[in-house]
PDB file of C-alpha atoms in Angstrom:
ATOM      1  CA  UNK A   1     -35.333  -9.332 195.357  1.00 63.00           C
ATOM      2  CA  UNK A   2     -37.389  -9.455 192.074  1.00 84.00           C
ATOM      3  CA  UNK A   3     -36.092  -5.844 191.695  1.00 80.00           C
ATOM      4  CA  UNK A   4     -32.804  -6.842 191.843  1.00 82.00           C
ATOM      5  CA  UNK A   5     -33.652  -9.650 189.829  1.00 87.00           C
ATOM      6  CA  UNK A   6     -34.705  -7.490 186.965  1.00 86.00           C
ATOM      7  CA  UNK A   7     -31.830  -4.775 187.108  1.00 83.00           C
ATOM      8  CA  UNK A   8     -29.161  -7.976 186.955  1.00 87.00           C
ATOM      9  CA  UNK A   9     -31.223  -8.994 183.927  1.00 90.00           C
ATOM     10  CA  UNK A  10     -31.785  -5.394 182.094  1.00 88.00           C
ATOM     11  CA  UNK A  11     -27.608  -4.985 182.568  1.00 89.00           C
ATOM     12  CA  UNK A  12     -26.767  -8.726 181.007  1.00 92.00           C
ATOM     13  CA  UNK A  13     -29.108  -7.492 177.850  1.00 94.00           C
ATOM     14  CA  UNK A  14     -27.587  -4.256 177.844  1.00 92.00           C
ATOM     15  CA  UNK A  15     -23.944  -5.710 178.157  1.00 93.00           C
ATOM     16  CA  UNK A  16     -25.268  -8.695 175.376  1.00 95.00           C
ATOM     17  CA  UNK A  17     -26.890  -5.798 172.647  1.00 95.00           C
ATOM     18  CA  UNK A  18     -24.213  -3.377 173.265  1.00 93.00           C
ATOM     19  CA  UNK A  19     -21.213  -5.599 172.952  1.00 94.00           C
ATOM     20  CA  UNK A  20     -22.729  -7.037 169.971  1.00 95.00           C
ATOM     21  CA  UNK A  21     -23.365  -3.877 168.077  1.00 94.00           C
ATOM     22  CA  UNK A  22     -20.174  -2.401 168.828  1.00 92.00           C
ATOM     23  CA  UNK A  23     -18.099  -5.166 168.192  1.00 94.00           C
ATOM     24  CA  UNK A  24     -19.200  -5.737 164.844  1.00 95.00           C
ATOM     25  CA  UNK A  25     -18.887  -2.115 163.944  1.00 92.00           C
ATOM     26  CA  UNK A  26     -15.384  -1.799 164.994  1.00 87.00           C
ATOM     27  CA  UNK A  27     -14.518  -5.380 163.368  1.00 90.00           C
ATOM     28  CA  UNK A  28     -16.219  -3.847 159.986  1.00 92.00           C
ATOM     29  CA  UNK A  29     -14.325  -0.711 160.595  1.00 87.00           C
ATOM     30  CA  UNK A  30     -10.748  -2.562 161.447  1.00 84.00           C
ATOM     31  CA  UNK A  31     -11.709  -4.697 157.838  1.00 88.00           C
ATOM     32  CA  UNK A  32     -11.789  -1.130 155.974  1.00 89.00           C
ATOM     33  CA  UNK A  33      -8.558   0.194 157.532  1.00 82.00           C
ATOM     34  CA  UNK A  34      -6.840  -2.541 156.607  1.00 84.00           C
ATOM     35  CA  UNK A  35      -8.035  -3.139 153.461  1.00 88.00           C
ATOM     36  CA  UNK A  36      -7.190   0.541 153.295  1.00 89.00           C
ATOM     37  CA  UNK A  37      -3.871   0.398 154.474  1.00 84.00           C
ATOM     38  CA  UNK A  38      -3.350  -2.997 152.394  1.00 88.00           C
ATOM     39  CA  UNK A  39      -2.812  -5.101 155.412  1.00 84.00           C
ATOM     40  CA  UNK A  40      -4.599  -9.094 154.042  1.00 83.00           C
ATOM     41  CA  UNK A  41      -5.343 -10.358 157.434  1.00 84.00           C
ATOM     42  CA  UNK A  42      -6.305 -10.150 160.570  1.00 82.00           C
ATOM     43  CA  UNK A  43      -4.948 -11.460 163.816  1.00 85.00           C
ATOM     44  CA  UNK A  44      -6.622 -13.536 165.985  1.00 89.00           C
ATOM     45  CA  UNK A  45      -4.797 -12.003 169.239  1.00 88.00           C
ATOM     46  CA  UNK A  46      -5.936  -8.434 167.812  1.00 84.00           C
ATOM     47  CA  UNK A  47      -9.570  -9.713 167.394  1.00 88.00           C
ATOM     48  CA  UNK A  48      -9.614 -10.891 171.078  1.00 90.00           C
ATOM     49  CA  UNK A  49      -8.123  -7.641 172.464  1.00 88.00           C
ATOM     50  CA  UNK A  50     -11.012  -5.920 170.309  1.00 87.00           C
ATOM     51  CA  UNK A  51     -12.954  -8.003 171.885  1.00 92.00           C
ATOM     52  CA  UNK A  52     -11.748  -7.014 175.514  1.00 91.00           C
ATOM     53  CA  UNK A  53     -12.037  -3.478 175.219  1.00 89.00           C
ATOM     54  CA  UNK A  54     -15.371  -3.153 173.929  1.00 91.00           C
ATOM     55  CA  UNK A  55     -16.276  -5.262 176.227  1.00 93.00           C
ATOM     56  CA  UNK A  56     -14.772  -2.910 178.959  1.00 92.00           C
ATOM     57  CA  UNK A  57     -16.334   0.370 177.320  1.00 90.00           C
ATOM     58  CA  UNK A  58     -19.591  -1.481 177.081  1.00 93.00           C
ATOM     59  CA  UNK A  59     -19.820  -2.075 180.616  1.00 92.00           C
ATOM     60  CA  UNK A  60     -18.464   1.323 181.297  1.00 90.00           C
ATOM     61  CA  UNK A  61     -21.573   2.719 179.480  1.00 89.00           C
ATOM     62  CA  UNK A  62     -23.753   0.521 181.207  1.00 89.00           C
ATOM     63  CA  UNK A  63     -22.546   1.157 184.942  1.00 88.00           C
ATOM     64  CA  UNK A  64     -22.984   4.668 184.037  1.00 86.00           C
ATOM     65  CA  UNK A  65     -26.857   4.874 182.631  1.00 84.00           C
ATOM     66  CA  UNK A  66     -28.302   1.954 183.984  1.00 83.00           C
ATOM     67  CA  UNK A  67     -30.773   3.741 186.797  1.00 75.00           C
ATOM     68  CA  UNK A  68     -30.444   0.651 188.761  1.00 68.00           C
ATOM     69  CA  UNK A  69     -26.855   0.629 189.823  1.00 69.00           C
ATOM     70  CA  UNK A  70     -26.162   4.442 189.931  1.00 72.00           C
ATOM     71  CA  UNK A  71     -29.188   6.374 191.437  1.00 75.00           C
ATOM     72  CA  UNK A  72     -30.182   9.623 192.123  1.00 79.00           C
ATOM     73  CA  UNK A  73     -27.656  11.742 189.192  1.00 78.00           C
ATOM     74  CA  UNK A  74     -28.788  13.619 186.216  1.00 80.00           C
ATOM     75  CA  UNK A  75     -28.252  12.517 182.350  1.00 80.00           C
ATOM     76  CA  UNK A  76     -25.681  15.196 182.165  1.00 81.00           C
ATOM     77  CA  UNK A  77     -23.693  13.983 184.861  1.00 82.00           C
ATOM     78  CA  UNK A  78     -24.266  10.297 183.548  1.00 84.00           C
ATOM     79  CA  UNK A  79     -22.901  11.392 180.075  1.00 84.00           C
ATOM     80  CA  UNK A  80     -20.033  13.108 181.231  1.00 84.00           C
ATOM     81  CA  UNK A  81     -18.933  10.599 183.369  1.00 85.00           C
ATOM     82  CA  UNK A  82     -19.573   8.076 180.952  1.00 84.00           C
ATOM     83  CA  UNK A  83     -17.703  10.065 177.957  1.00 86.00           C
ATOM     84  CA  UNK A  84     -14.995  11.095 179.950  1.00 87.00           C
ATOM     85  CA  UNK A  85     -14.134   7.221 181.437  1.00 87.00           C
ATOM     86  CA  UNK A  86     -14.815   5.329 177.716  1.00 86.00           C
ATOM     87  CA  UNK A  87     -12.190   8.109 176.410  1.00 86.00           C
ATOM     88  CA  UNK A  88      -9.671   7.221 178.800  1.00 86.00           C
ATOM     89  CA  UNK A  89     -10.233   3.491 178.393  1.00 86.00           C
ATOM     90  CA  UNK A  90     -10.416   3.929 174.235  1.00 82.00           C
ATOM     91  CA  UNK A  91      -6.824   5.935 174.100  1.00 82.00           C
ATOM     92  CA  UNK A  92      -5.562   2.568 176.695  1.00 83.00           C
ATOM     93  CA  UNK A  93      -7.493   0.505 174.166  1.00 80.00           C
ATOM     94  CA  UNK A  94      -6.250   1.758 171.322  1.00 78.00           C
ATOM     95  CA  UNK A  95      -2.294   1.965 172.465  1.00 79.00           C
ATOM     96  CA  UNK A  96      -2.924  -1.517 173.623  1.00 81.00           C
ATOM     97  CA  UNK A  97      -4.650  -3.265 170.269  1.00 76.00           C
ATOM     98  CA  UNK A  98      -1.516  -1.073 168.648  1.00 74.00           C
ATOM     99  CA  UNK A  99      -4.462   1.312 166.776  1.00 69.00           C
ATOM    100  CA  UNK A 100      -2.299   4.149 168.133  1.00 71.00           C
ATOM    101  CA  UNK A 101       1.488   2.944 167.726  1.00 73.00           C
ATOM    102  CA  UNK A 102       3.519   6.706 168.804  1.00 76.00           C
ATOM    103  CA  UNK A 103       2.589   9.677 170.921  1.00 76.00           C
ATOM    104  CA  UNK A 104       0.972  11.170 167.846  1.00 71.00           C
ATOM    105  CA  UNK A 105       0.744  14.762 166.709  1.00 75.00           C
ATOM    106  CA  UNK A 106      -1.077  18.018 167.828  1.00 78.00           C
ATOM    107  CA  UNK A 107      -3.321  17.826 164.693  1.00 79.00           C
ATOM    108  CA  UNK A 108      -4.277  14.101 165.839  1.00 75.00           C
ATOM    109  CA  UNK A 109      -5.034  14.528 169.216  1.00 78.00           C
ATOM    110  CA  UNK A 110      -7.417  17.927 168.352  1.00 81.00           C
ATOM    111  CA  UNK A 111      -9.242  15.924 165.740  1.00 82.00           C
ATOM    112  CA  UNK A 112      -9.560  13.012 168.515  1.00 80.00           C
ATOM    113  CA  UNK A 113     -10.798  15.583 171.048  1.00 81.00           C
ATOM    114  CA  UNK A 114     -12.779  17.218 168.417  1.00 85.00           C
ATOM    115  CA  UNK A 115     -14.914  14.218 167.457  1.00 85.00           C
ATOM    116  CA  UNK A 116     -15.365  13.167 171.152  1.00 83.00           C
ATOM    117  CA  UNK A 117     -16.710  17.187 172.038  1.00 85.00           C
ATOM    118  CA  UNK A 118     -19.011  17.105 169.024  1.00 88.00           C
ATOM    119  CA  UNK A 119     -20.716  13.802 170.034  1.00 84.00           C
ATOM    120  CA  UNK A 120     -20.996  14.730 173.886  1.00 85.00           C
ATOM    121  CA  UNK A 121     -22.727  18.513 172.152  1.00 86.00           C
ATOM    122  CA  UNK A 122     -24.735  16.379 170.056  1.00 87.00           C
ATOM    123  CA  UNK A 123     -25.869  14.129 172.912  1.00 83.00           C
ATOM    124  CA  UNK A 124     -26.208  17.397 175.320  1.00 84.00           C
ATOM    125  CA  UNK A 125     -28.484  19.229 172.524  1.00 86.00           C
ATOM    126  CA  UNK A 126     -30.779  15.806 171.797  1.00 86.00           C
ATOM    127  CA  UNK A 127     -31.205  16.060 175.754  1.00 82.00           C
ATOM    128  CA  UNK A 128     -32.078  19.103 175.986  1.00 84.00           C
ATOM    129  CA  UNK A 129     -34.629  18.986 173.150  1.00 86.00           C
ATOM    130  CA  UNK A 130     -36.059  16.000 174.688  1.00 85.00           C
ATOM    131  CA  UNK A 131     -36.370  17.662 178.480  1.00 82.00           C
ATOM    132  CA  UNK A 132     -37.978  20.931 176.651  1.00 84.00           C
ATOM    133  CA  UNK A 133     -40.746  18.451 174.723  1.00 85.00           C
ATOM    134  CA  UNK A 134     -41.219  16.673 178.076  1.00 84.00           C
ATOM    135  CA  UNK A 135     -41.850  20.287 179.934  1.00 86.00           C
ATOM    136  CA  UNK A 136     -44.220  21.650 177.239  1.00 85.00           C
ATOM    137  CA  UNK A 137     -46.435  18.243 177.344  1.00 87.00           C
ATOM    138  CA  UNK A 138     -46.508  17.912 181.301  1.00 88.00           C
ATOM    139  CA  UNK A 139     -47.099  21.535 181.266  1.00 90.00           C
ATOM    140  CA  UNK A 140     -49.934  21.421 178.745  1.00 88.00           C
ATOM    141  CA  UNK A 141     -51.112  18.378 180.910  1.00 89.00           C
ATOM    142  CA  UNK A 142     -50.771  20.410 184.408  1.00 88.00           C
ATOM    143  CA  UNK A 143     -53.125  22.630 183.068  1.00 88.00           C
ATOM    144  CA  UNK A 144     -55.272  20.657 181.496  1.00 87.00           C
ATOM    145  CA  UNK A 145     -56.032  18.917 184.785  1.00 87.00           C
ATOM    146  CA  UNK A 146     -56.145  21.920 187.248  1.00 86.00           C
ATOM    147  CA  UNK A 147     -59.064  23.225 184.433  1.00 85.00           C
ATOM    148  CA  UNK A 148     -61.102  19.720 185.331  1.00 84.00           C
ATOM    149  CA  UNK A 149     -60.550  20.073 189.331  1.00 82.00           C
ATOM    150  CA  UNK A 150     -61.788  23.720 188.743  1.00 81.00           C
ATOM    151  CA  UNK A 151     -65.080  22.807 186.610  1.00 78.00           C
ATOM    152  CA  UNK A 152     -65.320  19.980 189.571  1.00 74.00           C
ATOM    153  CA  UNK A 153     -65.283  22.162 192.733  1.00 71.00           C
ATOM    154  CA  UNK A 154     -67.057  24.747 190.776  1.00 66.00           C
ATOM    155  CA  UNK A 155     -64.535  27.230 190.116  1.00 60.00           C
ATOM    156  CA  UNK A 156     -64.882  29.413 186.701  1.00 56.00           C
ATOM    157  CA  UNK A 157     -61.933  29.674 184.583  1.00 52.00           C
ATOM    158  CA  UNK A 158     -61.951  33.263 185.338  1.00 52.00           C
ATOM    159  CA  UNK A 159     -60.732  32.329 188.569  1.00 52.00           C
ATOM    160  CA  UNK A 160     -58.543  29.773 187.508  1.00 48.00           C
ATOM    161  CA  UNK A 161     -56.965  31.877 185.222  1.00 51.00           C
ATOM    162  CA  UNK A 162     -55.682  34.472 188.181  1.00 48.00           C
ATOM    163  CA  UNK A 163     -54.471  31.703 190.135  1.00 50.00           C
ATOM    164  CA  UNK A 164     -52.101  30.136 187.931  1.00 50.00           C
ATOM    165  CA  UNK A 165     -50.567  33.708 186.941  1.00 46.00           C
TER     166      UNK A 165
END
C-alpha cells in the first residue's frame, strides 16, 4: 500500500510540474505567433483547449516513463512509445485548437516529421551516452571489488588477472 501510495503521489507531481512547464511554454509560444501573425488577443475557449491537450500529452508522457505503472520495458521502448502516441495526440491537438487549419503541404509535414526524428535521435544518443558512462563506472567498480575479495581470500592479482580474461 505505501508503495502504491508513493507511485499515485510521484505521478500527481509529475502530471502538476509537467503540465505547468509546458503550458506556459506553449501559452508564451501561442503569444509570439500571434503577435507575429498580428492577431491582438487571445481566446479564452483556445486557452482552455491548450489547456486540454497538454494536459493529455502530459499524462501520455507520464503513463509512459513512470516505472510504477508500466514495468519491466526498456527506455527505448518507453520513448518510442511515448513519441510516437504525443505525435498522434499533438497533430489531433493541433487540428482541434485550429493550429493546423488544412491538410498542409509535403514541405510541412517533412519539417514536422523532421523535428520530431531529430528530438527522438537526440534523446536516443543522450541515452546511449548515459548507459555507456553507467557501464564504464560499474565496470571500473566490478573490478575494483573482485581485486578486494582476491587480497581477502588470498589470491594474488596474478591470478586474478587470468581469471577475469
Amino acid at each position: 500500500m505505501n508503495k502504491t501510495m508513493y507511485t499515485i503521489k510521484r505521478f500527481l507531481k509529475w502530471m502538476r510540474n509537467g503540465v505547468a512547464f509546458v503550458y506556459t511554454w506553449l501559452v508564451l509560444l501561442l503569444l509570439v505567433r500571434n503577435q507575429i501573425l498580428g492577431i491582438g488577443s487571445v481566446s479564452t475557449s483556445g486557452l482552455v483547449k491548450l489547456f486540454v491537450m497538454v494536459t493529455g500529452a502530459v499524462l501520455l508522457f507520464c503513463i509512459c516513463f513512470l516505472k510504477g505503472i508500466i514495468k519491466n520495458m526498456s527506455f527505448l521502448m518507453r520513448l518510442t512509445i511515448c513519441m510516437i502516441s504525443i505525435v498522434l495526440f499533438e497533430i489531433f491537438g493541433f487540428y482541434w485548437i485550429g493550429i493546423f487549419t488544412e491538410k498542409g503541404t509535403i514541405k510541412q509535414w517533412f519539417l514536422f516529421g523532421g523535428i520530431v526524428f531529430v528530438l527522438y535521435f537526440c534523446c536516443i544518443s543522450i541515452d546511449y551516452v548515459i548507459n555507456n558512462k553507467k557501464g564504464d563506472l560499474y565496470t571500473k567498480n566490478l573490478i575494483e571489488y573482485q581485486k578486494e575479495r582476491s587480497i581477502v581470500h588470498g589470491k594474488n592479482e596474478g591470478e586474478f588477472e587470468s581469471s577475469v580474461s
